[in-house]
Amino acid sequence: MDFSLSEFQGMLADSVGKFVDNEYSFARRMANADSSTGYGEDTWASFCELGWTALPFPEADGGLDGGPLETMLLMQQFGRGLVVEPYLANIVLAGGVLCRAANAAQKARWLQPIIAGDLQAALAIAEPQNRYDHAAVETRAVRDGDTWVIDGKKSVVFNGGNADLFVIPAESDGISLFALASDTPGIDVQRYRTVDGSTAADITLSGVRVDDGALLGAAGEGLATFDAVIDDAILAVAAEAVGIMQALTDKTVEYCKNRVQFGVPIGSFQALQHRMVDMLTASEQSYSLLLWATMACADRTDEAKRAVSAIKYQVGTAGKLVGQEAIQLHGGMGMSWEVDVGHYFKRLTVIGQILGNADWHLDRLLD
Amino acid sequence: MHVSLTPEESAFRDEVRAFFRDEVPRDIHDKQARHIALEPEDQVRFQKILYEKGWAAPNWPVEHGGTGWTLVQKHIFETEMANSNMPRIVPFGLGMVGPVIYSFGNDEQKQRFLPDILQSNVWWCQGYSEPGSGSDLASLKTRAELDGDEYVVNGTKIWTTLAQYADWIFCLVRTSTGTARKQEGISFLLIDMQTPGVSVKPIITIDGSHEVNEVHFENVRVPAANLVGEEGKGWTYGKVLLQHERTGTAGVARTQYRLRQLRDQAGQSVRGSEPLCKDRNFMRRIAAVEVELKALEYTELRTLAAVSAGKAPGAESSILKFKGTELQQAVDELFVEAAGYYALPYVPEQYAPGFPDDQRIGAGTETDSASHYFNFRKASIYGGSNEIQKNIVAKHVLGL
Ligand SMILES: Cc1cc2nc3c(=O)[nH]c(=O)nc-3n(C[C@H](O)[C@H](O)[C@H](O)COP(=O)(O)OP(=O)(O)OC[C@H]3O[C@@H](n4cnc5c(N)ncnc54)[C@H](O)[C@@H]3O)c2cc1C
């Protein structure tokens, strides 16, 4: 057991932290979220220059060979800064599938441009009927001569409205993973904003016809990849949630030190002090569990699978507490769009809703 | 003691139920069912229908237009209104300033203001909170200085709900400084929003909606005749009103109605291999909230029974406020959970009038769940925050 960071990890955490502190003000974040894409294209270009879009990929694929720990360090800072750019969708989700399942030609065609920032991508996780059971795929891919015909619906695809490339899991005697250009005939994209200031889309596939060049890995054998990528994504959003909880706790303590009512700072009321101690505890407990879960996955221990469910349960429940208390202790100010805490709270809420909520993962722990 | 209704009470319930079903226009029912925000005109139209029936202000004394109902009848009315998914009555006129005027106003004020409040001819808003004075309301700074037969008002009110539609605002203002207790320098003043020097600036809340505002007063000249009761007594009047407000915010019947809707929704929405109603974790939580709501329903009835026996709503009304809002918020959370991924889309356009249902993202109104949840975090903050309510109970009920 060793909690120390390598030199590379230290530099990474430092550089992402500095970016968030110096270049990514709340005003910038809101302007990026308000733009037509829902993220800052300049900001995304900076991520590429800084090498962050290459972080989790092997050197052979032009990556920096990072693993779960490196992603954690980055996402925790992104959480602290409430970064709205589609890192999860492009790099962790779509990139994660391509990196694991694509062949060399496919990587050259799709993964390299994602890393370079020339291509926006999205992985379809949910379907209207399957709630959190991502493996219960009803979208079907049927073989027809040399081609595949894909039909189905995908729900709330993160970054789906911006994506040039969709990674689509479909049922064909097991799950097959397809990479589809978003302008392929038969794909209908209904794009919308999401409550956390980001964007997503519902996608309908009707008789979408592609050849084997679109198939990532072997037909019917995509579930292991899909599962592994979902686990990576859970760790990533958990790290983001921990960064958000730390930020909300700090901001709330700061606010309560300065807000004066009844002639004293409201932070002097014990009723509120205990609540802030509870926020800190929830946030610290989540950070501890995050370290365990991330290391368990990085070291591929037997506990890795359970650790993923444990941390998602933890950030779901702790995130709700911290988010709600942050609003409450800010009083009316917490309800205002102009103030950042409400937006942190909304992102925490979204993290609680995706990739399996707290109940879902607690059930997994009973299995 | 018994819980069942008498034949007369049952008949009354049927009458109320039929009234909401038959007399309230379809378009209002429809907007409510589809979560389409009512326009101010819709709201007024609805309240006028109640007025025509004589039911606009069940809690007012009969001589001012109240119904003279028994406690049970009032309870039936509230419950049926919630069960029929009727709009909430905008409280500022009928629930707040009306009672202050008939309790503390002079005859001229009663004649001038009460009929328009009863008929929803005039839209009121509440100007209590200020940037520096929220929980510590008594520290408020908006000044009203007497100059001849007018007050000159200067200051800022904040979080003023629906001030953008208001014709009038009732304010707590400071008429004298340097009193022994800061509460003593506060007066209750009625101000026409059209008076020169009044300006309204929107505040957008975290769900993206425009409900609250800043209201600025710059040398606003208000006739001294608009002072309610005595100068320096505004705090006492305001407190009476706040206790009425707190009793009203419990909203038990409405929360019970929403919980039933959620139960229905859980039976229909097939997510995963089974409908959500087969998920015991989820259904147990619905049941737990239901038990607490039933308890609160009876706590409210006990409080109201005491009130109708002639006691003013006391510190116990604080319990109704914080418990009621906690349960309201618990139900909001359950709606979000039920929506799963479909809590994420933020598509306010699809809750605008005329948006075709079949083009909505997600099933039913599930994409409204998160916005509702975010918006109703306000419930534990406004009307005196839940922390302040607990302080009141600790001090005045427990004697701590
Ligand atoms: C959506 C919305 C609508 C509103 N509508 C109106 C309206 O129409 N008219 C109007 O006049 N006002 C309105 N309000 C204002 C509301 O009444 C105030 O927000 C409320 O009184 C809290 O004041 P504050 O926001 O200044 O918070 P603060 O008083 O600064 O409180 C911040 C936090 O400190 C806590 N706190 C403060 N003092 C204590 C204490 N002594 N012990 C323990 N905890 C304490 C509070 O509970 C809160 O959690 C509205 C507010 C909202 C959010």
Coordinates of N, CA, C and O in Angstrom, one line a residue, chain B residues 297-379:
Chain B
E297 N -50.7 14.9 8.3 CA -52.1 15.3 8.1 C -52.9 15.5 9.4 O -53.6 16.5 9.6
Y298 N -52.7 14.6 10.3 CA -53.3 14.6 11.6 C -52.7 15.7 12.5 O -53.4 16.3 13.3
T299 N -51.4 15.9 12.4 CA -50.8 17.0 13.1 C -51.4 18.3 12.7 O -51.8 19.2 13.5
E300 N -51.6 18.4 11.4 CA -52.2 19.7 10.9 C -53.7 19.8 11.4 O -54.1 20.9 11.8
L301 N -54.4 18.7 11.3 CA -55.8 18.8 11.8 C -55.9 19.2 13.2 O -56.7 20.0 13.7
R302 N -55.0 18.7 14.0 CA -54.9 19.0 15.5 C -54.7 20.5 15.6 O -55.3 21.2 16.4
T303 N -53.7 21.0 14.8 CA -53.3 22.4 14.9 C -54.5 23.3 14.5 O -54.9 24.3 15.2
L304 N -55.2 22.9 13.4 CA -56.3 23.7 13.0 C -57.5 23.6 13.9 O -58.2 24.6 14.1
A305 N -57.6 22.5 14.6 CA -58.7 22.4 15.6 C -58.5 23.4 16.7 O -59.4 24.0 17.1
A306 N -57.2 23.5 17.1 CA -56.9 24.5 18.1 C -57.2 25.9 17.7 O -57.8 26.7 18.4
V307 N -56.9 26.1 16.4 CA -57.1 27.5 15.8 C -58.6 27.8 15.8 O -59.1 28.8 16.2
S308 N -59.4 26.8 15.3 CA -60.8 27.0 15.2 C -61.5 27.1 16.6 O -62.6 27.7 16.7
A309 N -60.8 26.6 17.6 CA -61.3 26.7 19.0 C -60.9 28.1 19.5 O -61.1 28.4 20.7
G310 N -60.3 28.9 18.7 CA -60.1 30.3 19.1 C -58.7 30.6 19.4 O -58.3 31.8 19.7
K311 N -57.8 29.6 19.3 CA -56.4 29.9 19.6 C -55.7 30.4 18.3 O -56.0 29.9 17.2
A312 N -54.7 31.4 18.5 CA -54.0 31.8 17.3 C -53.0 30.6 17.0 O -52.6 29.9 17.8
P313 N -52.7 30.5 15.6 CA -51.7 29.4 15.3 C -50.4 29.8 16.1 O -49.9 30.8 15.9
G314 N -50.0 28.8 16.8 CA -48.8 29.1 17.7 C -47.5 28.6 17.1 O -47.4 28.4 15.8
A315 N -46.5 28.4 17.9 CA -45.2 27.9 17.4 C -45.3 26.5 16.8 O -44.5 26.2 16.0
E316 N -46.4 25.8 17.1 CA -46.6 24.5 16.5 C -46.7 24.6 15.0 O -46.3 23.6 14.3
S317 N -47.1 25.7 14.5 CA -47.2 25.8 13.0 C -45.8 25.7 12.4 O -45.7 25.3 11.2
S318 N -44.8 26.0 13.2 CA -43.4 25.8 12.7 C -43.2 24.3 12.3 O -42.5 24.0 11.3
I319 N -43.7 23.4 13.1 CA -43.5 22.0 12.9 C -44.2 21.6 11.5 O -43.6 20.9 10.7
L320 N -45.4 22.2 11.3 CA -46.0 21.9 10.0 C -45.2 22.4 8.9 O -45.0 21.7 7.8
K321 N -44.5 23.5 9.0 CA -43.8 24.1 7.9 C -42.5 23.2 7.6 O -42.3 22.8 6.5
F322 N -41.7 22.9 8.6 CA -40.5 22.2 8.3 C -40.8 20.7 7.9 O -40.2 20.2 7.0
K323 N -41.7 20.1 8.6 CA -42.0 18.7 8.3 C -42.7 18.6 6.9 O -42.4 17.7 6.1
G324 N -43.6 19.5 6.7 CA -44.3 19.5 5.4 C -43.3 19.7 4.2 O -43.4 19.0 3.2
T325 N -42.4 20.6 4.4 CA -41.5 20.8 3.3 C -40.5 19.7 3.1 O -40.1 19.3 2.0
E326 N -40.1 19.1 4.3 CA -39.2 17.9 4.2 C -39.8 16.8 3.4 O -39.2 16.2 2.5
L327 N -41.1 16.6 3.6 CA -41.8 15.5 2.9 C -42.1 15.8 1.4 O -41.9 15.0 0.6
Q328 N -42.4 17.1 1.2 CA -42.5 17.6 -0.2 C -41.2 17.3 -0.9 O -41.2 16.8 -2.1
Q329 N -40.1 17.6 -0.3 CA -38.8 17.5 -1.0 C -38.5 16.0 -1.1 O -37.9 15.6 -2.1
A330 N -38.9 15.2 -0.2 CA -38.6 13.7 -0.3 C -39.4 13.2 -1.5 O -38.8 12.3 -2.2
V331 N -40.6 13.6 -1.7 CA -41.3 13.2 -2.9 C -40.7 13.6 -4.2 O -40.6 12.9 -5.2
D332 N -40.2 14.9 -4.2 CA -39.5 15.4 -5.4 C -38.3 14.5 -5.7 O -38.0 14.2 -6.8
E333 N -37.6 14.0 -4.7 CA -36.4 13.2 -4.9 C -36.8 11.8 -5.5 O -36.1 11.3 -6.4
L334 N -37.9 11.3 -5.0 CA -38.4 10.0 -5.5 C -38.8 10.1 -7.0 O -38.5 9.2 -7.8
F335 N -39.4 11.3 -7.4 CA -39.7 11.5 -8.8 C -38.5 11.5 -9.6 O -38.4 10.9 -10.7
V336 N -37.4 12.1 -9.2 CA -36.2 12.2 -9.9 C -35.6 10.8 -10.0 O -35.2 10.3 -11.1
E337 N -35.6 10.0 -8.9 CA -35.1 8.7 -9.0 C -35.9 7.8 -10.0 O -35.3 7.0 -10.7
A338 N -37.2 8.0 -10.0 CA -38.0 7.2 -10.9 C -37.7 7.5 -12.3 O -37.8 6.6 -13.2
A339 N -37.3 8.7 -12.6 CA -37.0 9.1 -14.0 C -35.7 8.5 -14.5 O -35.5 8.4 -15.7
G340 N -34.8 8.0 -13.7 CA -33.6 7.5 -14.1 C -32.8 8.5 -15.0 O -32.7 9.6 -14.7
Y341 N -32.4 8.0 -16.2 CA -31.7 8.9 -17.1 C -32.6 10.0 -17.6 O -32.1 11.1 -18.0
Y342 N -33.9 9.8 -17.6 CA -34.8 10.8 -18.2 C -35.0 12.0 -17.2 O -35.8 12.9 -17.4
A343 N -34.3 12.0 -16.1 CA -34.2 13.2 -15.2 C -33.3 14.2 -15.8 O -33.3 15.4 -15.5
L344 N -32.5 13.8 -16.8 CA -31.4 14.7 -17.3 C -31.9 15.8 -18.3 O -31.4 16.9 -18.2
P345 N -32.7 15.4 -19.3 CA -33.0 16.4 -20.3 C -33.6 17.7 -19.8 O -34.5 17.6 -18.9
Y346 N -33.1 18.8 -20.2 CA -33.6 20.1 -19.8 C -34.2 20.7 -21.0 O -33.5 21.3 -21.8
V347 N -35.5 20.6 -21.2 CA -36.2 21.0 -22.4 C -37.4 21.8 -22.0 O -38.6 21.4 -22.1
P348 N -37.2 23.0 -21.5 CA -38.4 23.8 -21.0 C -39.4 24.0 -22.1 O -40.6 24.1 -21.8
E349 N -39.0 24.1 -23.3 CA -39.9 24.3 -24.4 C -41.1 23.3 -24.4 O -42.2 23.6 -24.8
Q350 N -40.7 22.1 -24.0 CA -41.8 21.1 -24.1 C -42.8 21.2 -22.9 O -43.8 20.4 -22.9
Y351 N -42.6 22.2 -22.1 CA -43.6 22.5 -21.1 C -44.3 23.8 -21.3 O -44.8 24.5 -20.5
A352 N -44.2 24.2 -22.6 CA -44.8 25.5 -23.0 C -46.1 25.1 -23.7 O -46.3 24.0 -24.2
P353 N -47.1 26.0 -23.7 CA -48.4 25.6 -24.3 C -48.2 25.3 -25.7 O -47.4 25.9 -26.4
G354 N -49.0 24.3 -26.3 CA -48.9 24.1 -27.7 C -47.9 23.1 -28.1 O -47.8 22.7 -29.3
F355 N -47.0 22.7 -27.2 CA -45.9 21.7 -27.6 C -46.6 20.4 -27.8 O -47.2 19.9 -26.8
P356 N -46.4 19.7 -28.9 CA -47.1 18.4 -29.1 C -46.6 17.3 -28.2 O -45.3 17.1 -28.1
D357 N -47.5 16.7 -27.5 CA -47.1 15.6 -26.5 C -46.2 14.5 -27.1 O -45.3 14.1 -26.5
D358 N -46.5 14.2 -28.4 CA -45.8 13.0 -28.9 C -44.3 13.4 -29.3 O -43.5 12.6 -29.7
Q359 N -44.0 14.7 -29.2 CA -42.6 15.1 -29.5 C -41.8 15.3 -28.3 O -40.7 15.7 -28.3
R360 N -42.5 15.1 -27.1 CA -41.7 15.2 -25.9 C -40.6 14.2 -25.8 O -40.8 13.0 -26.1
I361 N -39.5 14.6 -25.2 CA -38.4 13.7 -24.8 C -38.9 13.0 -23.6 O -39.4 13.6 -22.7
G362 N -38.7 11.7 -23.5 CA -39.0 10.9 -22.3 C -40.5 10.7 -22.2 O -41.3 11.3 -22.9
A363 N -40.9 9.9 -21.3 CA -42.3 9.5 -21.1 C -43.0 10.5 -20.2 O -42.4 10.9 -19.1
G364 N -44.2 10.9 -20.5 CA -45.0 11.7 -19.6 C -44.3 13.0 -19.2 O -43.8 13.7 -20.1
T365 N -44.2 13.2 -17.9 CA -43.5 14.5 -17.4 C -42.2 14.2 -16.7 O -41.8 15.0 -15.9
E366 N -41.6 13.0 -17.0 CA -40.4 12.7 -16.2 C -39.3 13.7 -16.4 O -38.5 13.9 -15.5
T367 N -39.2 14.3 -17.6 CA -38.1 15.3 -17.7 C -38.3 16.6 -17.0 O -37.5 17.4 -17.0
D368 N -39.5 16.7 -16.3 CA -39.7 17.8 -15.5 C -39.3 17.6 -14.0 O -39.3 18.5 -13.2
S369 N -38.9 16.3 -13.7 CA -38.7 15.9 -12.3 C -37.5 16.7 -11.7 O -37.6 17.1 -10.6
A370 N -36.4 16.8 -12.5 CA -35.2 17.4 -11.9 C -35.5 18.9 -11.6 O -35.1 19.5 -10.6
S371 N -36.1 19.6 -12.6 CA -36.3 21.0 -12.5 C -37.2 21.2 -11.2 O -37.0 22.2 -10.5
H372 N -38.2 20.4 -11.1 CA -39.1 20.5 -9.9 C -38.3 20.3 -8.6 O -38.5 21.1 -7.7
Y373 N -37.5 19.3 -8.6 CA -36.7 19.0 -7.4 C -35.8 20.2 -7.1 O -35.7 20.6 -6.0
F374 N -35.1 20.7 -8.1 CA -34.2 21.9 -7.9 C -35.0 23.0 -7.4 O -34.6 23.7 -6.4
N375 N -36.1 23.4 -8.0 CA -36.9 24.5 -7.7 C -37.4 24.4 -6.2 O -37.4 25.4 -5.5
F376 N -37.8 23.2 -5.8 CA -38.4 23.1 -4.5 C -37.4 22.9 -3.4 O -37.8 22.8 -2.2
R377 N -36.1 23.1 -3.7 CA -35.2 23.2 -2.6 C -35.5 24.5 -1.9 O -35.2 24.7 -0.7
K378 N -36.2 25.4 -2.6 CA -36.6 26.7 -2.0 C -37.5 26.5 -0.7 O -37.6 27.3 0.1
A379 N -38.3 25.4 -0.7 CA -39.3 25.3 0.3 C -38.8 25.2 1.7 O -39.4 25.6 2.6

